[in-house]
mmCIF file of C-alpha atoms and ligand atoms in Angstrom:
data_model
loop_
_atom_site.group_PDB
_atom_site.id
_atom_site.type_symbol
_atom_site.label_atom_id
_atom_site.label_comp_id
_atom_site.label_asym_id
_atom_site.label_seq_id
_atom_site.Cartn_x
_atom_site.Cartn_y
_atom_site.Cartn_z
ATOM 1 C CA MET A 1 0.000 0.000 0.000
ATOM 2 C CA SER A 2 1.327 3.479 -0.818
ATOM 3 C CA PRO A 3 2.096 5.741 2.155
ATOM 4 C CA PRO A 4 -0.882 7.807 3.299
ATOM 5 C CA THR A 5 -1.080 11.475 2.464
ATOM 6 C CA ALA A 6 -2.620 14.041 4.798
ATOM 7 C CA SER A 7 -4.538 17.264 4.465
ATOM 8 C CA THR A 8 -2.893 20.517 5.483
ATOM 9 C CA PRO A 9 -4.196 22.258 8.613
ATOM 10 C CA GLN A 10 -5.977 25.553 8.205
ATOM 11 C CA PRO A 11 -6.557 28.076 10.953
ATOM 12 C CA SER A 12 -10.175 28.673 11.817
ATOM 13 C CA ALA A 13 -11.556 31.757 10.101
ATOM 14 C CA GLU A 14 -14.652 32.041 12.270
ATOM 15 C CA PRO A 15 -15.123 32.498 16.014
ATOM 16 C CA PRO A 16 -16.304 29.448 17.938
ATOM 17 C CA PRO A 17 -20.075 28.951 17.892
ATOM 18 C CA PRO A 18 -21.956 29.335 21.178
ATOM 19 C CA SER A 19 -22.281 25.567 21.533
ATOM 20 C CA CYS A 20 -18.545 25.229 22.218
ATOM 21 C CA HIS A 21 -17.714 24.481 25.843
ATOM 22 C CA ALA A 22 -16.797 27.571 27.822
ATOM 23 C CA LEU A 23 -14.577 25.428 30.020
ATOM 24 C CA LYS A 24 -11.533 24.694 27.876
ATOM 25 C CA LEU A 25 -10.386 21.675 29.888
ATOM 26 C CA LEU A 26 -7.967 20.573 27.163
ATOM 27 C CA LYS A 27 -6.689 23.952 26.028
ATOM 28 C CA ASP A 28 -3.644 23.713 23.738
ATOM 29 C CA GLN A 29 -3.383 19.942 24.077
ATOM 30 C CA THR A 30 -3.169 17.700 21.014
ATOM 31 C CA ALA A 31 -5.413 14.681 20.590
ATOM 32 C CA LEU A 32 -5.380 11.882 18.014
ATOM 33 C CA VAL A 33 -8.678 10.056 17.473
ATOM 34 C CA THR A 34 -8.676 6.907 15.359
ATOM 35 C CA GLY A 35 -11.662 6.131 13.125
ATOM 36 C CA ALA A 36 -12.854 9.699 13.602
ATOM 37 C CA SER A 37 -14.743 10.247 10.342
ATOM 38 C CA SER A 38 -18.022 8.802 11.659
ATOM 39 C CA GLY A 39 -20.083 7.874 14.689
ATOM 40 C CA ILE A 40 -18.486 7.913 18.126
ATOM 41 C CA GLY A 41 -15.020 8.900 16.851
ATOM 42 C CA ARG A 42 -16.493 11.900 15.069
ATOM 43 C CA ALA A 43 -18.346 13.017 18.207
ATOM 44 C CA ILE A 44 -15.230 12.559 20.346
ATOM 45 C CA ALA A 45 -13.079 14.568 17.923
ATOM 46 C CA ILE A 46 -15.569 17.441 17.990
ATOM 47 C CA ALA A 47 -15.977 17.312 21.784
ATOM 48 C CA LEU A 48 -12.184 17.414 22.247
ATOM 49 C CA GLY A 49 -12.030 20.388 19.880
ATOM 50 C CA GLN A 50 -14.786 22.114 21.847
ATOM 51 C CA ALA A 51 -12.699 21.535 24.980
ATOM 52 C CA GLY A 52 -9.778 23.382 23.385
ATOM 53 C CA ALA A 53 -7.674 20.547 21.918
ATOM 54 C CA ASN A 54 -6.105 20.433 18.484
ATOM 55 C CA VAL A 55 -7.264 17.229 16.854
ATOM 56 C CA VAL A 56 -5.742 14.694 14.473
ATOM 57 C CA ILE A 57 -8.636 13.003 12.715
ATOM 58 C CA ASN A 58 -7.624 9.542 11.575
ATOM 59 C CA PHE A 59 -9.802 7.971 8.934
ATOM 60 C CA PHE A 60 -9.946 4.842 6.836
ATOM 61 C CA GLY A 61 -11.598 5.249 3.455
ATOM 62 C CA GLN A 62 -13.889 8.212 4.159
ATOM 63 C CA PRO A 63 -11.803 11.316 3.259
ATOM 64 C CA ASP A 64 -14.776 13.652 2.664
ATOM 65 C CA LYS A 65 -16.385 12.802 5.979
ATOM 66 C CA ALA A 66 -13.056 13.270 7.752
ATOM 67 C CA LEU A 67 -12.678 16.722 6.186
ATOM 68 C CA GLU A 68 -16.161 17.660 7.429
ATOM 69 C CA VAL A 69 -15.182 16.645 10.967
ATOM 70 C CA ALA A 70 -11.998 18.720 10.677
ATOM 71 C CA GLU A 71 -14.087 21.717 9.584
ATOM 72 C CA GLU A 72 -16.317 21.321 12.634
ATOM 73 C CA VAL A 73 -13.339 21.111 14.961
ATOM 74 C CA ARG A 74 -11.843 24.252 13.413
ATOM 75 C CA ARG A 75 -15.101 26.101 14.011
ATOM 76 C CA CYS A 76 -14.331 25.655 17.730
ATOM 77 C CA GLY A 77 -11.196 27.754 17.294
ATOM 78 C CA THR A 78 -8.651 24.924 17.394
ATOM 79 C CA ARG A 79 -6.598 23.244 14.682
ATOM 80 C CA ALA A 80 -7.389 19.962 12.962
ATOM 81 C CA ILE A 81 -5.764 17.754 10.359
ATOM 82 C CA THR A 82 -7.005 14.576 8.722
ATOM 83 C CA VAL A 83 -4.652 11.613 8.397
ATOM 84 C CA PRO A 84 -5.512 8.356 6.625
ATOM 85 C CA ALA A 85 -4.224 5.143 8.175
ATOM 86 C CA ASP A 86 -5.291 1.569 8.712
ATOM 87 C CA VAL A 87 -4.679 1.217 12.464
ATOM 88 C CA SER A 88 -3.772 -2.439 12.016
ATOM 89 C CA ASP A 89 -0.786 -1.586 9.794
ATOM 90 C CA PRO A 90 2.355 -0.739 11.807
ATOM 91 C CA GLN A 91 3.922 1.311 9.017
ATOM 92 C CA GLN A 92 0.800 3.436 8.478
ATOM 93 C CA VAL A 93 0.448 3.958 12.239
ATOM 94 C CA ARG A 94 4.076 5.102 12.477
ATOM 95 C CA VAL A 95 3.580 7.584 9.638
ATOM 96 C CA MET A 96 0.396 8.888 11.316
ATOM 97 C CA PHE A 97 2.287 9.612 14.548
ATOM 98 C CA GLU A 98 5.172 11.227 12.660
ATOM 99 C CA ARG A 99 2.677 13.445 10.858
ATOM 100 C CA THR A 100 1.114 14.386 14.219
ATOM 101 C CA VAL A 101 4.460 15.388 15.703
ATOM 102 C CA ASP A 102 5.472 17.298 12.553
ATOM 103 C CA GLU A 103 2.238 19.259 12.649
ATOM 104 C CA PHE A 104 1.659 19.854 16.358
ATOM 105 C CA GLY A 105 5.067 19.222 17.962
ATOM 106 C CA GLY A 106 3.800 16.354 20.117
ATOM 107 C CA LEU A 107 0.756 14.516 21.420
ATOM 108 C CA ASP A 108 -1.141 14.592 24.729
ATOM 109 C CA ILE A 109 -4.202 12.385 24.160
ATOM 110 C CA LEU A 110 -4.757 9.213 22.140
ATOM 111 C CA VAL A 111 -8.298 7.897 21.650
ATOM 112 C CA ASN A 112 -8.289 4.338 20.305
ATOM 113 C CA ASN A 113 -11.757 4.406 18.765
ATOM 114 C CA ALA A 114 -11.544 2.610 15.392
ATOM 115 C CA GLY A 115 -13.445 -0.651 15.432
ATOM 116 C CA VAL A 116 -15.318 -3.091 13.204
ATOM 117 C CA GLN A 117 -17.955 -5.775 13.562
ATOM 118 C CA LEU A 118 -18.002 -8.764 11.209
ATOM 119 C CA ASP A 119 -20.777 -10.978 12.515
ATOM 120 C CA ALA A 120 -21.506 -14.660 11.920
ATOM 121 C CA ALA A 121 -22.820 -17.701 13.734
ATOM 122 C CA PHE A 122 -19.828 -19.368 15.361
ATOM 123 C CA GLU A 123 -19.697 -22.362 13.031
ATOM 124 C CA ASP A 124 -19.747 -20.045 9.995
ATOM 125 C CA LEU A 125 -17.232 -17.509 11.291
ATOM 126 C CA THR A 126 -14.353 -17.381 8.815
ATOM 127 C CA LEU A 127 -10.734 -16.967 9.762
ATOM 128 C CA HIS A 128 -10.798 -13.696 7.840
ATOM 129 C CA GLN A 129 -13.737 -12.384 9.935
ATOM 130 C CA TRP A 130 -11.991 -13.452 13.141
ATOM 131 C CA GLN A 131 -8.620 -12.004 12.108
ATOM 132 C CA ARG A 132 -9.858 -8.696 10.725
ATOM 133 C CA VAL A 133 -11.819 -7.903 13.877
ATOM 134 C CA MET A 134 -8.785 -8.769 16.032
ATOM 135 C CA ASP A 135 -6.497 -6.731 13.752
ATOM 136 C CA VAL A 136 -8.597 -3.562 13.912
ATOM 137 C CA ASN A 137 -10.090 -3.785 17.422
ATOM 138 C CA LEU A 138 -7.106 -5.178 19.338
ATOM 139 C CA THR A 139 -3.882 -4.931 17.309
ATOM 140 C CA GLY A 140 -4.840 -1.373 16.240
ATOM 141 C CA PRO A 141 -5.056 -0.104 19.845
ATOM 142 C CA PHE A 142 -1.811 -1.970 20.657
ATOM 143 C CA LEU A 143 0.106 -0.348 17.800
ATOM 144 C CA CYS A 144 -1.284 3.141 18.456
ATOM 145 C CA ALA A 145 -0.803 2.901 22.230
ATOM 146 C CA GLN A 146 2.781 1.731 21.734
ATOM 147 C CA GLU A 147 3.600 4.743 19.554
ATOM 148 C CA ALA A 148 1.823 7.034 22.053
ATOM 149 C CA VAL A 149 3.626 5.591 25.104
ATOM 150 C CA ARG A 150 7.014 6.011 23.405
ATOM 151 C CA LEU A 151 6.134 9.615 22.586
ATOM 152 C CA PHE A 152 4.669 10.452 26.022
ATOM 153 C CA THR A 153 7.737 8.953 27.720
ATOM 154 C CA LYS A 154 10.052 11.060 25.583
ATOM 155 C CA GLN A 155 8.000 14.227 26.149
ATOM 156 C CA GLY A 156 7.476 13.844 29.924
ATOM 157 C CA VAL A 157 5.009 16.005 31.837
ATOM 158 C CA LYS A 158 4.346 19.463 30.422
ATOM 159 C CA PRO A 159 2.898 21.154 33.544
ATOM 160 C CA ALA A 160 1.427 24.073 31.608
ATOM 161 C CA LEU A 161 -0.821 21.622 29.726
ATOM 162 C CA SER A 162 -1.602 18.719 32.062
ATOM 163 C CA CYS A 163 -0.332 16.981 35.175
ATOM 164 C CA ALA A 164 -0.061 13.759 33.140
ATOM 165 C CA ALA A 165 2.586 13.032 30.525
ATOM 166 C CA GLY A 166 -0.174 11.636 28.349
ATOM 167 C CA LYS A 167 -3.625 10.063 28.330
ATOM 168 C CA ILE A 168 -4.846 7.029 26.421
ATOM 169 C CA ILE A 169 -8.544 6.250 26.135
ATOM 170 C CA CYS A 170 -9.728 3.015 24.524
ATOM 171 C CA ILE A 171 -13.261 2.816 23.185
ATOM 172 C CA SER A 172 -14.233 -0.634 24.276
ATOM 173 C CA SER A 173 -17.819 -1.896 24.585
ATOM 174 C CA VAL A 174 -20.220 -3.350 27.120
ATOM 175 C CA HIS A 175 -19.179 -6.569 25.344
ATOM 176 C CA GLU A 176 -15.849 -6.465 27.147
ATOM 177 C CA VAL A 177 -17.912 -8.069 29.942
ATOM 178 C CA ILE A 178 -21.254 -9.128 28.373
ATOM 179 C CA PRO A 179 -20.931 -12.290 26.266
ATOM 180 C CA TRP A 180 -22.471 -11.872 22.780
ATOM 181 C CA ALA A 181 -23.687 -14.888 20.828
ATOM 182 C CA GLY A 182 -23.189 -14.514 17.083
ATOM 183 C CA HIS A 183 -20.461 -11.921 17.702
ATOM 184 C CA VAL A 184 -17.727 -14.065 19.259
ATOM 185 C CA ASN A 185 -14.899 -12.284 17.426
ATOM 186 C CA TYR A 186 -16.138 -8.825 18.480
ATOM 187 C CA ALA A 187 -16.672 -9.750 22.144
ATOM 188 C CA ALA A 188 -13.279 -11.502 22.286
ATOM 189 C CA SER A 189 -11.577 -8.425 20.831
ATOM 190 C CA LYS A 190 -13.192 -6.109 23.391
ATOM 191 C CA GLY A 191 -12.491 -8.506 26.271
ATOM 192 C CA GLY A 192 -8.866 -8.542 25.139
ATOM 193 C CA LEU A 193 -8.860 -4.760 24.917
ATOM 194 C CA MET A 194 -9.935 -4.561 28.562
ATOM 195 C CA LEU A 195 -6.840 -6.423 29.771
ATOM 196 C CA LEU A 196 -4.598 -4.627 27.303
ATOM 197 C CA MET A 197 -5.847 -1.347 28.823
ATOM 198 C CA LYS A 198 -5.512 -2.493 32.459
ATOM 199 C CA SER A 199 -2.081 -4.121 32.054
ATOM 200 C CA LEU A 200 -0.760 -1.093 30.207
ATOM 201 C CA ALA A 201 -2.251 1.251 32.816
ATOM 202 C CA GLN A 202 -0.371 -0.649 35.519
ATOM 203 C CA GLU A 203 2.889 -0.582 33.565
ATOM 204 C CA VAL A 204 3.002 3.095 32.635
ATOM 205 C CA ALA A 205 1.445 4.692 35.742
ATOM 206 C CA PRO A 206 4.873 5.569 37.245
ATOM 207 C CA ARG A 207 5.573 7.593 34.105
ATOM 208 C CA ARG A 208 2.397 9.629 34.697
ATOM 209 C CA ILE A 209 0.690 8.153 31.653
ATOM 210 C CA ARG A 210 -2.988 7.519 32.279
ATOM 211 C CA VAL A 211 -4.836 4.727 30.485
ATOM 212 C CA ASN A 212 -8.586 4.100 30.702
ATOM 213 C CA SER A 213 -11.477 2.823 28.603
ATOM 214 C CA ILE A 214 -14.996 3.932 27.828
ATOM 215 C CA ALA A 215 -17.466 1.113 27.258
ATOM 216 C CA PRO A 216 -20.455 2.389 25.280
ATOM 217 C CA GLY A 217 -23.750 0.535 25.381
ATOM 218 C CA ALA A 218 -26.061 0.937 22.370
ATOM 219 C CA ILE A 219 -25.149 4.214 20.686
ATOM 220 C CA ARG A 220 -26.872 5.409 17.511
ATOM 221 C CA THR A 221 -24.089 5.102 14.877
ATOM 222 C CA PRO A 222 -23.462 3.405 11.512
ATOM 223 C CA ILE A 223 -21.942 0.293 13.168
ATOM 224 C CA ASN A 224 -25.282 -0.823 14.624
ATOM 225 C CA THR A 225 -27.935 0.644 12.293
ATOM 226 C CA ALA A 226 -29.644 -2.748 12.027
ATOM 227 C CA ALA A 227 -30.235 -2.776 15.796
ATOM 228 C CA TRP A 228 -32.360 0.406 15.871
ATOM 229 C CA SER A 229 -33.559 1.243 12.364
ATOM 230 C CA THR A 230 -36.834 -0.718 12.463
ATOM 231 C CA ARG A 231 -39.505 -0.430 15.183
ATOM 232 C CA GLU A 232 -39.263 -4.125 15.983
ATOM 233 C CA ALA A 233 -35.473 -4.118 16.302
ATOM 234 C CA CYS A 234 -35.616 -0.956 18.365
ATOM 235 C CA ASN A 235 -38.183 -2.431 20.786
ATOM 236 C CA ASP A 236 -36.036 -5.527 21.239
ATOM 237 C CA LEU A 237 -33.000 -3.359 21.898
ATOM 238 C CA LEU A 238 -34.779 -1.183 24.457
ATOM 239 C CA LYS A 239 -35.577 -4.288 26.517
ATOM 240 C CA LEU A 240 -31.825 -4.470 27.192
ATOM 241 C CA ILE A 241 -31.522 -0.869 28.405
ATOM 242 C CA PRO A 242 -32.914 0.128 31.821
ATOM 243 C CA GLN A 243 -33.037 3.827 30.768
ATOM 244 C CA LYS A 244 -35.193 2.791 27.761
ATOM 245 C CA ARG A 245 -33.374 4.960 25.276
ATOM 246 C CA ILE A 246 -30.534 4.587 22.777
ATOM 247 C CA GLY A 247 -27.450 6.640 23.579
ATOM 248 C CA GLU A 248 -26.104 9.419 21.374
ATOM 249 C CA ALA A 249 -22.474 9.672 20.258
ATOM 250 C CA GLU A 250 -22.142 13.087 21.932
ATOM 251 C CA GLU A 251 -22.605 11.383 25.311
ATOM 252 C CA ILE A 252 -19.438 9.395 24.665
ATOM 253 C CA GLY A 253 -17.713 12.606 23.536
ATOM 254 C CA ARG A 254 -18.443 14.260 26.889
ATOM 255 C CA ALA A 255 -17.120 11.244 28.809
ATOM 256 C CA ALA A 256 -13.942 11.293 26.700
ATOM 257 C CA VAL A 257 -13.305 14.971 27.472
ATOM 258 C CA TRP A 258 -13.581 14.275 31.200
ATOM 259 C CA LEU A 259 -11.341 11.191 31.049
ATOM 260 C CA ALA A 260 -8.745 13.096 29.012
ATOM 261 C CA SER A 261 -8.718 16.048 31.400
ATOM 262 C CA ASP A 262 -6.948 16.592 34.710
ATOM 263 C CA GLN A 263 -10.385 16.558 36.356
ATOM 264 C CA SER A 264 -10.095 12.764 36.282
ATOM 265 C CA ASP A 265 -6.384 12.588 37.150
ATOM 266 C CA TYR A 266 -6.821 9.925 39.846
ATOM 267 C CA VAL A 267 -8.948 7.744 37.547
ATOM 268 C CA HIS A 268 -6.567 5.087 36.278
ATOM 269 C CA GLY A 269 -7.035 1.730 34.580
ATOM 270 C CA ILE A 270 -10.822 1.710 34.720
ATOM 271 C CA THR A 271 -13.594 1.159 32.233
ATOM 272 C CA LEU A 272 -16.235 3.870 32.378
ATOM 273 C CA PHE A 273 -19.510 2.299 31.251
ATOM 274 C CA VAL A 274 -21.736 4.759 29.381
ATOM 275 C CA ASP A 275 -24.631 2.451 28.652
ATOM 276 C CA GLY A 276 -27.932 3.604 30.158
ATOM 277 C CA GLY A 277 -27.621 0.708 32.604
ATOM 278 C CA MET A 278 -27.146 -2.077 30.038
ATOM 279 C CA THR A 279 -24.612 -3.838 32.280
ATOM 280 C CA LEU A 280 -27.137 -3.994 35.172
ATOM 281 C CA TYR A 281 -28.617 -7.373 34.167
ATOM 282 C CA PRO A 282 -31.870 -5.855 32.785
ATOM 283 C CA GLY A 283 -33.479 -9.318 32.718
ATOM 284 C CA PHE A 284 -33.791 -8.912 36.505
ATOM 285 C CA GLU A 285 -35.662 -5.586 36.232
ATOM 286 C CA THR A 286 -38.870 -7.211 37.362
ATOM 287 C CA GLY A 287 -37.311 -9.320 40.088
ATOM 288 C CA GLY A 288 -35.980 -12.118 37.847
HETATM 289 P P1 NAD B 301 -18.566 3.495 13.110
HETATM 290 O O1 NAD B 301 -18.632 2.392 12.155
HETATM 291 O O2 NAD B 301 -19.191 4.787 12.778
HETATM 292 O O3 NAD B 301 -17.049 3.816 13.505
HETATM 293 C C1 NAD B 301 -15.972 2.961 13.321
HETATM 294 C C2 NAD B 301 -14.868 3.777 12.674
HETATM 295 O O4 NAD B 301 -13.676 2.988 12.592
HETATM 296 C C3 NAD B 301 -15.233 4.184 11.228
HETATM 297 O O5 NAD B 301 -14.981 5.551 11.065
HETATM 298 C C4 NAD B 301 -14.306 3.344 10.373
HETATM 299 O O6 NAD B 301 -13.930 3.974 9.166
HETATM 300 C C5 NAD B 301 -13.123 3.216 11.316
HETATM 301 N N1 NAD B 301 -12.258 2.097 10.953
HETATM 302 C C6 NAD B 301 -12.628 0.830 10.600
HETATM 303 N N2 NAD B 301 -11.534 0.108 10.316
HETATM 304 C C7 NAD B 301 -10.469 0.923 10.506
HETATM 305 C C8 NAD B 301 -9.069 0.747 10.370
HETATM 306 N N3 NAD B 301 -8.553 -0.421 9.980
HETATM 307 N N4 NAD B 301 -8.257 1.798 10.623
HETATM 308 C C9 NAD B 301 -8.767 2.993 10.999
HETATM 309 N N5 NAD B 301 -10.094 3.201 11.146
HETATM 310 C C10 NAD B 301 -10.912 2.183 10.902
HETATM 311 O O7 NAD B 301 -19.156 2.927 14.475
HETATM 312 P P2 NAD B 301 -19.059 3.494 15.966
HETATM 313 O O8 NAD B 301 -20.246 2.976 16.664
HETATM 314 O O9 NAD B 301 -18.815 4.958 15.973
HETATM 315 O O10 NAD B 301 -17.803 2.709 16.530
HETATM 316 C C11 NAD B 301 -16.709 3.356 17.171
HETATM 317 C C12 NAD B 301 -16.173 2.473 18.289
HETATM 318 O O11 NAD B 301 -17.188 2.344 19.296
HETATM 319 C C13 NAD B 301 -15.831 1.055 17.857
HETATM 320 O O12 NAD B 301 -14.629 0.644 18.477
HETATM 321 C C14 NAD B 301 -16.991 0.236 18.371
HETATM 322 O O13 NAD B 301 -16.649 -1.092 18.632
HETATM 323 C C15 NAD B 301 -17.318 0.995 19.640
HETATM 324 N N6 NAD B 301 -18.669 0.763 20.154
HETATM 325 C C16 NAD B 301 -19.787 1.215 19.512
HETATM 326 C C17 NAD B 301 -21.039 0.996 20.051
HETATM 327 C C18 NAD B 301 -22.314 1.484 19.425
HETATM 328 O O14 NAD B 301 -23.383 1.158 19.935
HETATM 329 N N7 NAD B 301 -22.263 2.248 18.367
HETATM 330 C C19 NAD B 301 -21.165 0.287 21.255
HETATM 331 C C20 NAD B 301 -20.024 -0.173 21.887
HETATM 332 C C21 NAD B 301 -18.773 0.087 21.328
#
């Protein structure tokens, strides 16, 4: 594959719209969000921009959508670039980090968001479906976190920006703990991601690098359209959610801003479930 090219950053021409957060918790920090051209990654990129961060928008095959996200981030008064990369390819990941450092001089926040679902009944699951999900959902976060840890370690703490040398947030899933029939590869990848996150958090804590996960429940995005786009599917889904509503990507964006900020400095190696109560065994709602 030829090396990825990237768009050039452009300063924002317009003042931030009123919707941008007044509290710039991430002012002047730089964040890289993988798979940021759609869904949860898009919402996280915009929320980080609203909180004052410059944002590297990684995308895979959706350049126009990535450019739109960059435009929205710039409207918040911060800088944004778009960088194509397949997170499962070590060479492309390395180039993406080099591009980030060239453009912004360093990195403060990595959000490992890119993920795929390739579903099949277990006996029909192909090696390709198994491998691709592992490559994107587990090897991708490994490769990106490794580049980020090397960079954070080299940079050290920059007290004017944050009391941490760097923050890594993995976008996991409620399926890091809830088994999921027909989605064995996906659940295994997210279960693996949980222990990648926790083991890494333990290892790099002395270097003031914070590592945590967010586990979304059912969020309205392209990955799960089939689960909410018909009335019947939606009703079935709502039975699994005590709050009886589907979550919105912006709710994950707000959680990511908090986890990336010094407000959560003592939060380390945890999974923050943002799921409307999906992990509360909803089958027992009526007493079981
Ligand atoms: P989505 O399909 O909109 O987002 C996935 C993104 O990953 C896309 O932008 C896609 O282009 C990108 N991507 C796929 N392969 C890639 C690769 N090899 N390299 C780089 N990027 C790649 O769906 P989403 O719901 O926004 O998913 C985002 C994350 O949230 C995923 O990790 C997913 O597992 C997780 N998640 C979503 C939900 C939900 O209900 N939507 C629930 C739990 C967890």
